Coordinates of C-alpha atoms and ligand atoms in Angstrom, one line a residue:
X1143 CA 36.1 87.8 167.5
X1144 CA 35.3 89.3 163.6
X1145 CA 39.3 88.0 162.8
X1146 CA 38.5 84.1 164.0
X1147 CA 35.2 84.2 162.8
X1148 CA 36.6 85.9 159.0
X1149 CA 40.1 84.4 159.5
X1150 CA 40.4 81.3 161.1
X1151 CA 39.8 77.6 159.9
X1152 CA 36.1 78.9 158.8
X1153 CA 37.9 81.2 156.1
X1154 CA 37.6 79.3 153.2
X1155 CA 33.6 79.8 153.7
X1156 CA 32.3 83.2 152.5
X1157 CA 29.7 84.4 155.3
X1158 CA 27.1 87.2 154.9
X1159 CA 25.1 89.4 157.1
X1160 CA 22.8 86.7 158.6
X1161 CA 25.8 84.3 159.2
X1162 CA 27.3 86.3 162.1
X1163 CA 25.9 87.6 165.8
X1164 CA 27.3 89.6 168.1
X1165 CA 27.2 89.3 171.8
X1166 CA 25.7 92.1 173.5
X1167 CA 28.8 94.4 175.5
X1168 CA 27.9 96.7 178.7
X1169 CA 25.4 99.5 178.4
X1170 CA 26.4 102.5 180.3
X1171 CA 24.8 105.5 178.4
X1172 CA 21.3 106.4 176.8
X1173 CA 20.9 105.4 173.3
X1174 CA 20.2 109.3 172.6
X1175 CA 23.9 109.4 173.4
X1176 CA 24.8 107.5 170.4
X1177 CA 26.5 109.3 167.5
X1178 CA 26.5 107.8 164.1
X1179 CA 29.3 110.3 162.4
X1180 CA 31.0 109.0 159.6
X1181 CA 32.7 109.4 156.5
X1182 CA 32.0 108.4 152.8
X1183 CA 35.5 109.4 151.0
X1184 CA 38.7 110.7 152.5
X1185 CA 37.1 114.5 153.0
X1186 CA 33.9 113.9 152.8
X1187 CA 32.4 113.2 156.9
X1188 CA 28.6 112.5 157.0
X1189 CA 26.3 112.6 160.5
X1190 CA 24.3 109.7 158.7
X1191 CA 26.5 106.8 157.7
X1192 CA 23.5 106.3 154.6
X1193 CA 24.2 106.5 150.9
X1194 CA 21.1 105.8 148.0
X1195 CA 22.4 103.6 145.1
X1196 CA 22.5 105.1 141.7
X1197 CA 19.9 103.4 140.0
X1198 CA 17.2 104.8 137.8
X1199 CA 14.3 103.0 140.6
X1200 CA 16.2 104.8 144.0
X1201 CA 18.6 108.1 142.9
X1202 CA 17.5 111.5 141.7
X1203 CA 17.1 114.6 142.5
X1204 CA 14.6 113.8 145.3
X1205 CA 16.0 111.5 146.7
X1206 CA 19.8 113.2 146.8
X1207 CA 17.7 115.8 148.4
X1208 CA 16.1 113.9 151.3
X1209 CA 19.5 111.6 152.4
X1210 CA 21.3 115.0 152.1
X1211 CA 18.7 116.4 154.6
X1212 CA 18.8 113.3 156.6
X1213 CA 22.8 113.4 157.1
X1214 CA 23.8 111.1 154.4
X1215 CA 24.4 111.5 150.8
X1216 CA 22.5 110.7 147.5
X1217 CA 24.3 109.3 144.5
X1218 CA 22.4 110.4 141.1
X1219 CA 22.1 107.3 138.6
X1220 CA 23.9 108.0 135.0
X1221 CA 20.5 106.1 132.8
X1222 CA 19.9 109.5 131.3
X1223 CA 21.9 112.1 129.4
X1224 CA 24.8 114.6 130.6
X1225 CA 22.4 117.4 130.2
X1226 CA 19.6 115.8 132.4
X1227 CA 22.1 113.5 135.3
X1228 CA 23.3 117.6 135.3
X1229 CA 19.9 119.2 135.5
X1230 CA 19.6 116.9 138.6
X1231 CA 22.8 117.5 140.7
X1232 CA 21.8 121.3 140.0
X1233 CA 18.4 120.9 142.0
X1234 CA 19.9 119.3 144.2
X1235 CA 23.3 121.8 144.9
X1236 CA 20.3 124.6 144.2
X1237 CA 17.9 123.1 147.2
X1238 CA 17.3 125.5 150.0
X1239 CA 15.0 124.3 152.6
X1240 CA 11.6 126.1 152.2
X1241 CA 12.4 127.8 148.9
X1242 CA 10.8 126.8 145.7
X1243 CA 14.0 127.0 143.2
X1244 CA 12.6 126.2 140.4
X1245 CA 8.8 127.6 140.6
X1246 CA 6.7 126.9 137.6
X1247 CA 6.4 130.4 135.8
X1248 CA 4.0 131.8 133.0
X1249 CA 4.0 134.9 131.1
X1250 CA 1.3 137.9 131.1
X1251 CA 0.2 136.0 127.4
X1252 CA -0.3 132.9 128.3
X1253 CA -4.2 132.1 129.1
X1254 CA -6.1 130.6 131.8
X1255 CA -6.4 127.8 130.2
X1256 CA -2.3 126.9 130.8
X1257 CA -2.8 127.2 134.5
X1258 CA -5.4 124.7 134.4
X1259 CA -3.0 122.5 133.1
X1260 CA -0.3 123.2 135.1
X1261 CA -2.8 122.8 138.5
X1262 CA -3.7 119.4 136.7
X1263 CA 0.1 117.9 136.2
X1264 CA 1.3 119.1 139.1
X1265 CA -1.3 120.4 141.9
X1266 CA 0.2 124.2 141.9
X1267 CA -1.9 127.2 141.8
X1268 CA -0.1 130.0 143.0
X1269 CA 1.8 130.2 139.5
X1270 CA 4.4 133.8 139.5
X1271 CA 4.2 135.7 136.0
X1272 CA 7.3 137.0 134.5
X1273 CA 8.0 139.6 131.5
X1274 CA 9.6 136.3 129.5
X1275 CA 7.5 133.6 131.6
X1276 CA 10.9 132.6 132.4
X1277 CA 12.1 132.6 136.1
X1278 CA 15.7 135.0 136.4
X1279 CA 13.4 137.3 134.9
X1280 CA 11.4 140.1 135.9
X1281 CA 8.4 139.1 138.0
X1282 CA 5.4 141.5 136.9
X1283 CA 2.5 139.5 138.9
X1284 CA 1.0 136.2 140.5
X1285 CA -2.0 134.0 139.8
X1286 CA -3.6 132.3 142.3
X1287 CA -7.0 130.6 142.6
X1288 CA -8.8 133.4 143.8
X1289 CA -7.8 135.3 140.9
X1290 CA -9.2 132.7 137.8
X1291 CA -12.1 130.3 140.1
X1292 CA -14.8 132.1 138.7
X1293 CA -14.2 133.0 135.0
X1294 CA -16.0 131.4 132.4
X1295 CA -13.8 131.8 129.4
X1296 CA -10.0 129.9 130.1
X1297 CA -9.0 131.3 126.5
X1298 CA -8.3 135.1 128.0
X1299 CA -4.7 136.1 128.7
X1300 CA -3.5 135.7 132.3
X1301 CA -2.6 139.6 132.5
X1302 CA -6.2 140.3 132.9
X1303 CA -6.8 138.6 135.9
X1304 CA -3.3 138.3 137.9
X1305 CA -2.6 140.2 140.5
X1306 CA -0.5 143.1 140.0
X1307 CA 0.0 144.6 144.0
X1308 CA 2.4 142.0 145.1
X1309 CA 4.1 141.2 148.5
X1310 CA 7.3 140.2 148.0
X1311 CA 10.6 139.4 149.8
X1312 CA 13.9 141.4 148.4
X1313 CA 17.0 138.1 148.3
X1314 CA 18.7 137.4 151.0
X1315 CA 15.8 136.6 153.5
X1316 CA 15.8 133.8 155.7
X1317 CA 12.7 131.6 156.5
X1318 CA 11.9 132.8 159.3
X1319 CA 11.7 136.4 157.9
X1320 CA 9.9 135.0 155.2
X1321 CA 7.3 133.3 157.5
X1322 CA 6.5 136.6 159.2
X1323 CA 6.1 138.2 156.0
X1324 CA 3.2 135.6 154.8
X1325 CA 1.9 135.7 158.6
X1326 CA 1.2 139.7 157.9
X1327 CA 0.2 139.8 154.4
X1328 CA -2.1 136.4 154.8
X1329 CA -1.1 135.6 151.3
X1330 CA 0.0 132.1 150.4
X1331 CA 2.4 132.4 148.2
X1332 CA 5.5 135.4 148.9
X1333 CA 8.3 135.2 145.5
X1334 CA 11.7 136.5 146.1
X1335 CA 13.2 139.1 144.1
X1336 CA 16.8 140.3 143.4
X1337 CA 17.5 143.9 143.6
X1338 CA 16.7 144.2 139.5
X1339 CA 13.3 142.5 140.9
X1340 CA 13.8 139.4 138.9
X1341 CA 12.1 136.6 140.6
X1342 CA 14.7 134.2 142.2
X1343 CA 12.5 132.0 144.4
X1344 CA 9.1 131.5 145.5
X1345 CA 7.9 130.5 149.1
X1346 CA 4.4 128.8 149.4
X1347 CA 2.8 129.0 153.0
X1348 CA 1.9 125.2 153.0
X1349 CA 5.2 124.2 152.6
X1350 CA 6.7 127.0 155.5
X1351 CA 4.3 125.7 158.1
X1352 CA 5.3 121.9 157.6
X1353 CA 9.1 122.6 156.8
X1354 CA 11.1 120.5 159.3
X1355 CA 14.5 121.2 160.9
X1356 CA 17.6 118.8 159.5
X1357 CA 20.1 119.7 161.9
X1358 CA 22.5 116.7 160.6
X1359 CA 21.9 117.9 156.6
X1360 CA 25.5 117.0 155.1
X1361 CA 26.1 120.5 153.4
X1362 CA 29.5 121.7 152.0
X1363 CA 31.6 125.3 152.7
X1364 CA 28.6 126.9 151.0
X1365 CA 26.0 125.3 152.9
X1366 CA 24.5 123.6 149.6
X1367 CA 24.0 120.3 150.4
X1368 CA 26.3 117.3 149.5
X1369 CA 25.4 115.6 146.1
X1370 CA 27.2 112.1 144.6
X1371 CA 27.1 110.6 140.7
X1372 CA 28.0 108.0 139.1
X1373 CA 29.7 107.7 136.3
X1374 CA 31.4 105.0 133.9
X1375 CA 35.0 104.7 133.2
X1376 CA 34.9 105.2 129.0
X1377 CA 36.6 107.7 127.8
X1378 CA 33.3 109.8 126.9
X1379 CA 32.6 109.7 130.3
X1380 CA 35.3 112.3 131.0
X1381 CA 33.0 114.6 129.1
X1382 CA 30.5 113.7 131.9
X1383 CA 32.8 113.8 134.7
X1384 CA 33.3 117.6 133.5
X1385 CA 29.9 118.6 133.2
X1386 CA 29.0 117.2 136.6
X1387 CA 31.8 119.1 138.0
X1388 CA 30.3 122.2 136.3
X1389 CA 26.8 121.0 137.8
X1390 CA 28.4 121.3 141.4
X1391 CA 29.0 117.5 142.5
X1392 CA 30.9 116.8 145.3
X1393 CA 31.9 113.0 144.9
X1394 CA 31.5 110.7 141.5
X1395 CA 31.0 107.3 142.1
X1396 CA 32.7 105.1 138.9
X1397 CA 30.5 102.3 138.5
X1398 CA 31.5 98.9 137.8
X1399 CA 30.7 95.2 139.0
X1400 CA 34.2 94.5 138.6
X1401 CA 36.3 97.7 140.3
X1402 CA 39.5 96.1 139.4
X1403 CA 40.2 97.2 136.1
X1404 CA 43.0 99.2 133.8
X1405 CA 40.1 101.8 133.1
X1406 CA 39.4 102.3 136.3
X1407 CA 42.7 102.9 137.8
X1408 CA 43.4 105.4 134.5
X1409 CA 40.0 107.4 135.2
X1410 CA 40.8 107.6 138.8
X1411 CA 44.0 109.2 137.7
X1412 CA 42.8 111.5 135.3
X1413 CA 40.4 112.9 137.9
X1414 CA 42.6 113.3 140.8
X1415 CA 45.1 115.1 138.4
X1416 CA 42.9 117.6 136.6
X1417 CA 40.2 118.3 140.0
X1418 CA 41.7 116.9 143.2
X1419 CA 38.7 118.2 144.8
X1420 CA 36.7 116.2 143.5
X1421 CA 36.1 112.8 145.9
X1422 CA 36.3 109.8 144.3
X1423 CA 34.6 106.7 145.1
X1424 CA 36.4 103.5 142.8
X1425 CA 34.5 100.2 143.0
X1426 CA 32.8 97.9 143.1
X1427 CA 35.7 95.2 145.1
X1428 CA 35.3 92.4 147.3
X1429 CA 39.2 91.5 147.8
X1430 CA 41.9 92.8 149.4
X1431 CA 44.2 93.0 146.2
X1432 CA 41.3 94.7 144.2
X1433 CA 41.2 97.1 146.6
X1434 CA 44.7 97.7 147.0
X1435 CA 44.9 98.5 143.1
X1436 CA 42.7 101.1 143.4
X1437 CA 43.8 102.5 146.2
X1438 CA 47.3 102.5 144.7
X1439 CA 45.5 104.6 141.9
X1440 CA 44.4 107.3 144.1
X1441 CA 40.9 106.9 144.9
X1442 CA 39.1 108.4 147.8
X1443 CA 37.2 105.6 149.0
X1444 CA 36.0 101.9 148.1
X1445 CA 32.2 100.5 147.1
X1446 CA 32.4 96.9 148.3
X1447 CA 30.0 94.3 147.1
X1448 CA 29.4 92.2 143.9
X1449 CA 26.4 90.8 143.1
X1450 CA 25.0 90.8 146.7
X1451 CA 22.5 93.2 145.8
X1452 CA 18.4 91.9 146.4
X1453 CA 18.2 92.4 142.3
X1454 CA 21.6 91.2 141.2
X1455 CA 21.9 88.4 139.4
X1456 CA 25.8 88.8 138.9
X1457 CA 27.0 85.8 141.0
X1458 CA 25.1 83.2 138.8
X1459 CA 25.9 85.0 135.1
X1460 CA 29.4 85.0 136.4
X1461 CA 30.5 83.0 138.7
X1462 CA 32.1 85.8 140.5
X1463 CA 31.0 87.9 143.4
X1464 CA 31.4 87.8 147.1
X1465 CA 29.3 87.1 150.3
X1466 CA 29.1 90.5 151.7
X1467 CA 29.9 90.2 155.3
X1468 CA 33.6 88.9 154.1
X1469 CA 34.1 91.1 151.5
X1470 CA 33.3 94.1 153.7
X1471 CA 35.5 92.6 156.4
X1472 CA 38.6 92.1 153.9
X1473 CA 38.5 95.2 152.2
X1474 CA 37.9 97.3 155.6
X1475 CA 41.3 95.4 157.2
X1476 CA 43.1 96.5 154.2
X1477 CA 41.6 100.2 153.5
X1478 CA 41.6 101.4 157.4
X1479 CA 45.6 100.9 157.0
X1480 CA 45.5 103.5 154.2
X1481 CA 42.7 105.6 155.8
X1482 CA 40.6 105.2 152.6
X1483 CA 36.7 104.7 153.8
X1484 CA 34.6 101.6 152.4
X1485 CA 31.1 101.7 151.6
X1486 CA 29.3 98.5 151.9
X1487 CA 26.9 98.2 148.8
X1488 CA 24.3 96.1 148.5
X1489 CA 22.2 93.5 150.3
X1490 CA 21.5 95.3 153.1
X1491 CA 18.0 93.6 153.9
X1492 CA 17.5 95.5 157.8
X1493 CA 19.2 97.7 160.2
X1494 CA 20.9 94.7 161.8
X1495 CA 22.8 94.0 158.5
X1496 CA 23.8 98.2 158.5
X1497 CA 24.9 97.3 162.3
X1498 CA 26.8 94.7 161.3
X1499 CA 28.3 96.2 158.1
X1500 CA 29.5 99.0 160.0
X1501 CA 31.3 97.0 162.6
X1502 CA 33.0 95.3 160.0
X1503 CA 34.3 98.2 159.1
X1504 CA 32.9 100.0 156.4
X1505 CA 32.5 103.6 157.0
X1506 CA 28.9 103.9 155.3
X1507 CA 26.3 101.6 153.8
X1508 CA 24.9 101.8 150.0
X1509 CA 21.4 100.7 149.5
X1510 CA 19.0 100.2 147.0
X1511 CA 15.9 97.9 147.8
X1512 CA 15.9 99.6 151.3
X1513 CA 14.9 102.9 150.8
X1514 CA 13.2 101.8 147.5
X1515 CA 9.2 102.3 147.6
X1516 CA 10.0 105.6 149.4
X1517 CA 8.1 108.8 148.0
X1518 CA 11.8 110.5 147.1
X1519 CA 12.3 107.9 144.2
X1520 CA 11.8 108.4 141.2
X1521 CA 8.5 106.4 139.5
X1522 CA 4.8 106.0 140.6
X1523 CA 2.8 103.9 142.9
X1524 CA 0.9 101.5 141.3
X1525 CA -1.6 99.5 143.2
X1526 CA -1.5 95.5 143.1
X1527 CA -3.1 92.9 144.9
X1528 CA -4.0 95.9 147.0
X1529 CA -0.7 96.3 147.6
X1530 CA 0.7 100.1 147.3
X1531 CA 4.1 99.6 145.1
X1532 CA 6.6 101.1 143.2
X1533 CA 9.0 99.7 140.6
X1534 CA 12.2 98.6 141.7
X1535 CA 14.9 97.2 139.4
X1536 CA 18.7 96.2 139.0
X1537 CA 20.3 98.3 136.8
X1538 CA 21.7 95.3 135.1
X1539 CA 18.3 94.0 134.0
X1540 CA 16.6 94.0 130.6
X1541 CA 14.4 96.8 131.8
X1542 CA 17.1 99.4 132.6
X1543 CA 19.4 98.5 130.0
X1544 CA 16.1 99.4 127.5
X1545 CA 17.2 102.8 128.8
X1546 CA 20.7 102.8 128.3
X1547 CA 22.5 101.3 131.4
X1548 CA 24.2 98.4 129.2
X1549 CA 27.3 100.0 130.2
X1550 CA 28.0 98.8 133.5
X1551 CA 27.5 95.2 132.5
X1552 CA 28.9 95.1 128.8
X1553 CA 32.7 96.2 128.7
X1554 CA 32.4 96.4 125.1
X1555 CA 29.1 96.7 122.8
X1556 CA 28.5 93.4 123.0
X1557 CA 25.6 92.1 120.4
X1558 CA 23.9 89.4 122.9
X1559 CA 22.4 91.0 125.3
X1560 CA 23.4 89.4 129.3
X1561 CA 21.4 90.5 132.0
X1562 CA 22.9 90.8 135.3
X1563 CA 19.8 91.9 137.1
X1564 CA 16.0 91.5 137.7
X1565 CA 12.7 94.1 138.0
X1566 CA 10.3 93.9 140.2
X1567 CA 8.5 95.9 142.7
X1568 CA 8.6 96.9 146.7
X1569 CA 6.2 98.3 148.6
X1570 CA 5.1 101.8 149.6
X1571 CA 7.7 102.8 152.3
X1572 CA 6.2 106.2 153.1
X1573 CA 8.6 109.5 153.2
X1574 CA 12.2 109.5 154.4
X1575 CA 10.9 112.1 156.7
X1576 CA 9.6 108.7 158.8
X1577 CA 11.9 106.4 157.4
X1578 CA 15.9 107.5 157.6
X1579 CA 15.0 108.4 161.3
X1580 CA 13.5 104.9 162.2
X1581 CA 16.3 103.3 160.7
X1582 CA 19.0 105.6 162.0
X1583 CA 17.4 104.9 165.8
X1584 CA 17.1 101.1 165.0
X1585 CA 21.0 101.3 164.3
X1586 CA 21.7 103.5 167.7
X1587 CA 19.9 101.0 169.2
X1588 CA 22.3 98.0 168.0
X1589 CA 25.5 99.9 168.9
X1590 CA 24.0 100.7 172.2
X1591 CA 23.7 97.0 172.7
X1592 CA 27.4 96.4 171.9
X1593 CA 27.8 98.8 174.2
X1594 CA 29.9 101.5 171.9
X1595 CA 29.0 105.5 171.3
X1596 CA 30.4 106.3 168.3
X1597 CA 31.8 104.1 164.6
X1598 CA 35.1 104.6 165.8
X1599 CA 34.7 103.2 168.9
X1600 CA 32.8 100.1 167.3
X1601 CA 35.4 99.9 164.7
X1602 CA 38.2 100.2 166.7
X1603 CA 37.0 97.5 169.4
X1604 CA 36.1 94.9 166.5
X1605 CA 39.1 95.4 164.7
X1606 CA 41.1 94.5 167.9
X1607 CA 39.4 91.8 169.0
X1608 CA 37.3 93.4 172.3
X1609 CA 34.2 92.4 170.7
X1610 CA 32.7 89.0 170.3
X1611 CA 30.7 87.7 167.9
X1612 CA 29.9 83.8 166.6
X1613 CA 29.1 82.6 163.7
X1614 CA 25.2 81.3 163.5
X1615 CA 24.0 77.8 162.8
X1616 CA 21.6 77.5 159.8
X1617 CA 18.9 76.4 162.8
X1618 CA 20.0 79.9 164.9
X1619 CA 19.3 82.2 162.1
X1620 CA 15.7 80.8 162.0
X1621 CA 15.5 81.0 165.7
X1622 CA 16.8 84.7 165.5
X1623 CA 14.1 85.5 162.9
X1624 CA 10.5 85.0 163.5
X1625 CA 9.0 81.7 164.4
X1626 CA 6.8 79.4 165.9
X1627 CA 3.4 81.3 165.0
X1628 CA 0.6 80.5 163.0
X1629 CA 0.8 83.6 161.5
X1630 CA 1.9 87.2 162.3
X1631 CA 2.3 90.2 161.0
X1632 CA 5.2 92.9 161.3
X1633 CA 4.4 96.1 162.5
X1634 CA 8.0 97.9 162.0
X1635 CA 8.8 97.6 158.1
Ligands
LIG1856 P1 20.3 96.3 147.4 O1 20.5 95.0 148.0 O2 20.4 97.4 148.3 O3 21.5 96.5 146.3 O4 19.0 96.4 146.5 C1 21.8 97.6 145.6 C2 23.1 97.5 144.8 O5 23.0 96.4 143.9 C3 23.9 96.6 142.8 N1 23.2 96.5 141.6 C4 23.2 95.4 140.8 N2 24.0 94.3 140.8 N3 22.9 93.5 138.9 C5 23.8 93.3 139.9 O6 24.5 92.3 139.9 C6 22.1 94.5 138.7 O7 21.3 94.6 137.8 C7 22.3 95.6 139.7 N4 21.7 96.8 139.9 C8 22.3 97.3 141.0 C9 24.4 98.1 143.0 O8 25.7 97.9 143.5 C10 23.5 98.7 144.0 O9 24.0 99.7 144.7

């Protein structure tokens, strides 16, 4: 069982992901009858037990925006200013599915030559004109390709040309009243107005026909989705904290290598006292009395890991860290007793390794080089070897601390610089239209195997021993990956 394997004579030996195996349990139930419902903090339950890291290479706007979708959550990365870590939660506590919130808008002066540039950053030509070229103002017409294909001279002003006889939709209107309105008008573009006509929205007919149902989105009392950030634990980070709260966030992430600190347990204090409401994840821990500290301080749930993550270089700078299959374990034997979730952060490398963090007890998995490469991070693809790729890096590296990130790695401003972290880059992953679902099924699949429905179920029967698992010989963890072939090539990742 998990406690002979993490608590018997083998203890004093750290073990990871690859070190353990379960044995398969009894199927009596379709895979399709697997639920994957979760939680993330003490209020917050998810459908998708999937969190994105906050790094500058993995969590904005985007991507908060596609795990929300997908039933998990996306934690925004702090590498950038209050204002523009704010700017991002808004989009994302803004999002409606199928609505353009934040349209690109001109104003009747501005010339043809300005859409052209807009069509050539950013592939729109259905652009809405506004009194003030501001959106929130009054919308007075629309440009669209038909209006400006044939005109020579890209210097005269848009309000000769834009078209003045508009369809429009009057706010609240839902998608599907929306979609018959562009089905009747044939137009491909239909802005929403408030009662003042003031454009609020825009809806582009491209977008309707290929908008996709997310009946797990994780979405709060107001049906705006769920949105994470990190955040440090200085004392100018209160003034983030507030602004984030302003923004809309849900659940701040304090983010630290080392959890178990005096500034930590005082931020997690300060928070809980001034905005209750506000979930609190305190981390990142890999011990049992870590934990407890900061459960003692009030926090709502635990990031577990420490320099497990495919960039991290923490264990060799410091001689500290944790092989993630025990640290999960340990933490997850102590939190379940306080009903605080744990998230397991880091080094998850497959779905078997989100299988097996799960059934170790953490409530959700954090990850970073997974879903990295996806279209929802930020960054472009770059070709290479003729390789499709996108930059991934820690946010302990040289790279990211350029930006600013020096914070998470240097307690004090330190004048030698450490890195705890690499760059480097991971291939194209396609959208996590594709890619949450394939791994959410491959993880169905593995619990379906055990032989368990639901986390709880999993959880429970590891925790008291009903399900067996072994520890794996350096020669069984090659046999359990691929071997034996000249040469192959993998068809699922
Ligand atoms: P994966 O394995 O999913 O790990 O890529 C992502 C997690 O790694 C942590 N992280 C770092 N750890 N140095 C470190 O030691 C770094 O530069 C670094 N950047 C990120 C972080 O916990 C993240 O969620």
């Amino acid at each position: 069982s998990a406690a002979d394997v993490f608590e018997g004579s083998k203890s004093q030996c750290g073990l990871t992901y690859d070190d353990v195996i379960f044995l398969p349990g009894h199927i009596s139930f379709g895979v399709d009858e697997v639920e994957l419902v979760s939680k993330i903090s003490r209020k917050i339950a998810v459908k998708t037990p999937f969190v994105s890291s906050p790094m500058d290479t993995v969590t904005e706007a985007s991507m908060a925006i596609g795990m929300a979708l997908h039933g998990g959550i996306g934690i925004v990365h702090y590498n950038m200013s209050v204002e523009e870590q704010c700017a991002e939660v808004r989009k994302v506590k803004k999002f409606k599915n199928g609505f353009i919130t934040e349209p690109t808008v001109l104003a009747p002066h501005n010339t043809l030559a300005d859409v052209d540039r807009i069509k050539e950053q950013s592939g729109h030509s259905g652009i809405p004109i506004t009194l003030d070229g501001r959106i929130h103002s009054k919308l007075v017409g629309i440009v669209t390709k038909r209006d400006i294909d044939f005109q020579e001279d890209r210097s005269i002003a848009i309000s000769t040309v834009m078209t003045t006889d508009l369809v429009v939709a009057k706010e609240p209107v839902s998608l599907v009243e929306a979609n018959e309105l562009l089905r009747q008008s044939k137009k491909g573009k239909l802005p929403v107005v408030n009662e003042a006509g003031a454009l609020v929205s825009l809806i582009s007919r491209t977008d309707i026909t290929k908008a996709l149902d997310y009946p797990l989105s994780s979405v709060d009392a107001h049906k705006s989705l769920l949105c994470g950030a990190a955040i440090g634990t200085r004392l100018s980070d209160r003034d983030r904290f507030l602004a984030l709260v302003d923004a809309g966030v849900d659940l701040v992430v304090l983010d630290s290598s080392q959890g178990d600190s005096e500034y930590q347990r005082d931020m997690i204090r300060w928070i809980k006292d001034i905005h209750p409401e506000i979930q609190v994840v305190g981390g990142n821990v890999v011990t049992r009395t870590q934990a407890l500290h900061l459960i003692q301080a009030g926090v709502d749930g635990l990031r577990v890991g420490m320099g497990v993550g495919s960039i991290c270089t923490t264990q060799e700078v410091c001689a500290c860290g944790r092989p993630q299959a025990s640290a999960v374990y340990h933490v997850s034997r102590l939190a379940r007793k306080f009903g605080v979730p744990v998230i397991a952060d880091g080094g998850v490398a497959n779905t078997g390794h989100i299988i097996k963090a799960l059934s170790l007890g953490a409530s959700c998995v954090m990850m970073g080089s997974l879903l990295a490469g996806t279209a929802e991070t930020p960054g472009d693809y770059f070709f290479q070897d003729g390789v499709r790729l996108k930059r991934y890096r820690g946010m302990g590296s040289l790279e990211a601390m350029k930006v600013g990130s020096a914070k998470r790695y240097f307690a004090s401003a330190a004048k030698v610089k450490v890195a705890q972290g690499v760059s480097g880059a991971v291939v194209d992953k396609g959208s996590l239209n594709q890619y949450i679902p394939y791994l959410v099924m491959g993880v169905k699949h593995g619990l379906q195997d055990i032989g368990f429905k639901s986390i709880s179920d999993l959880q429970t029967n590891v925790a008291i021993g009903k399900v067996r698992m072994e520890l794996r010989s350096a020669a069984a963890q090659r046999e359990g990956g691929v071997h034996s072939l000249h040469s192959h090539s993998s068809s699922n990742n």
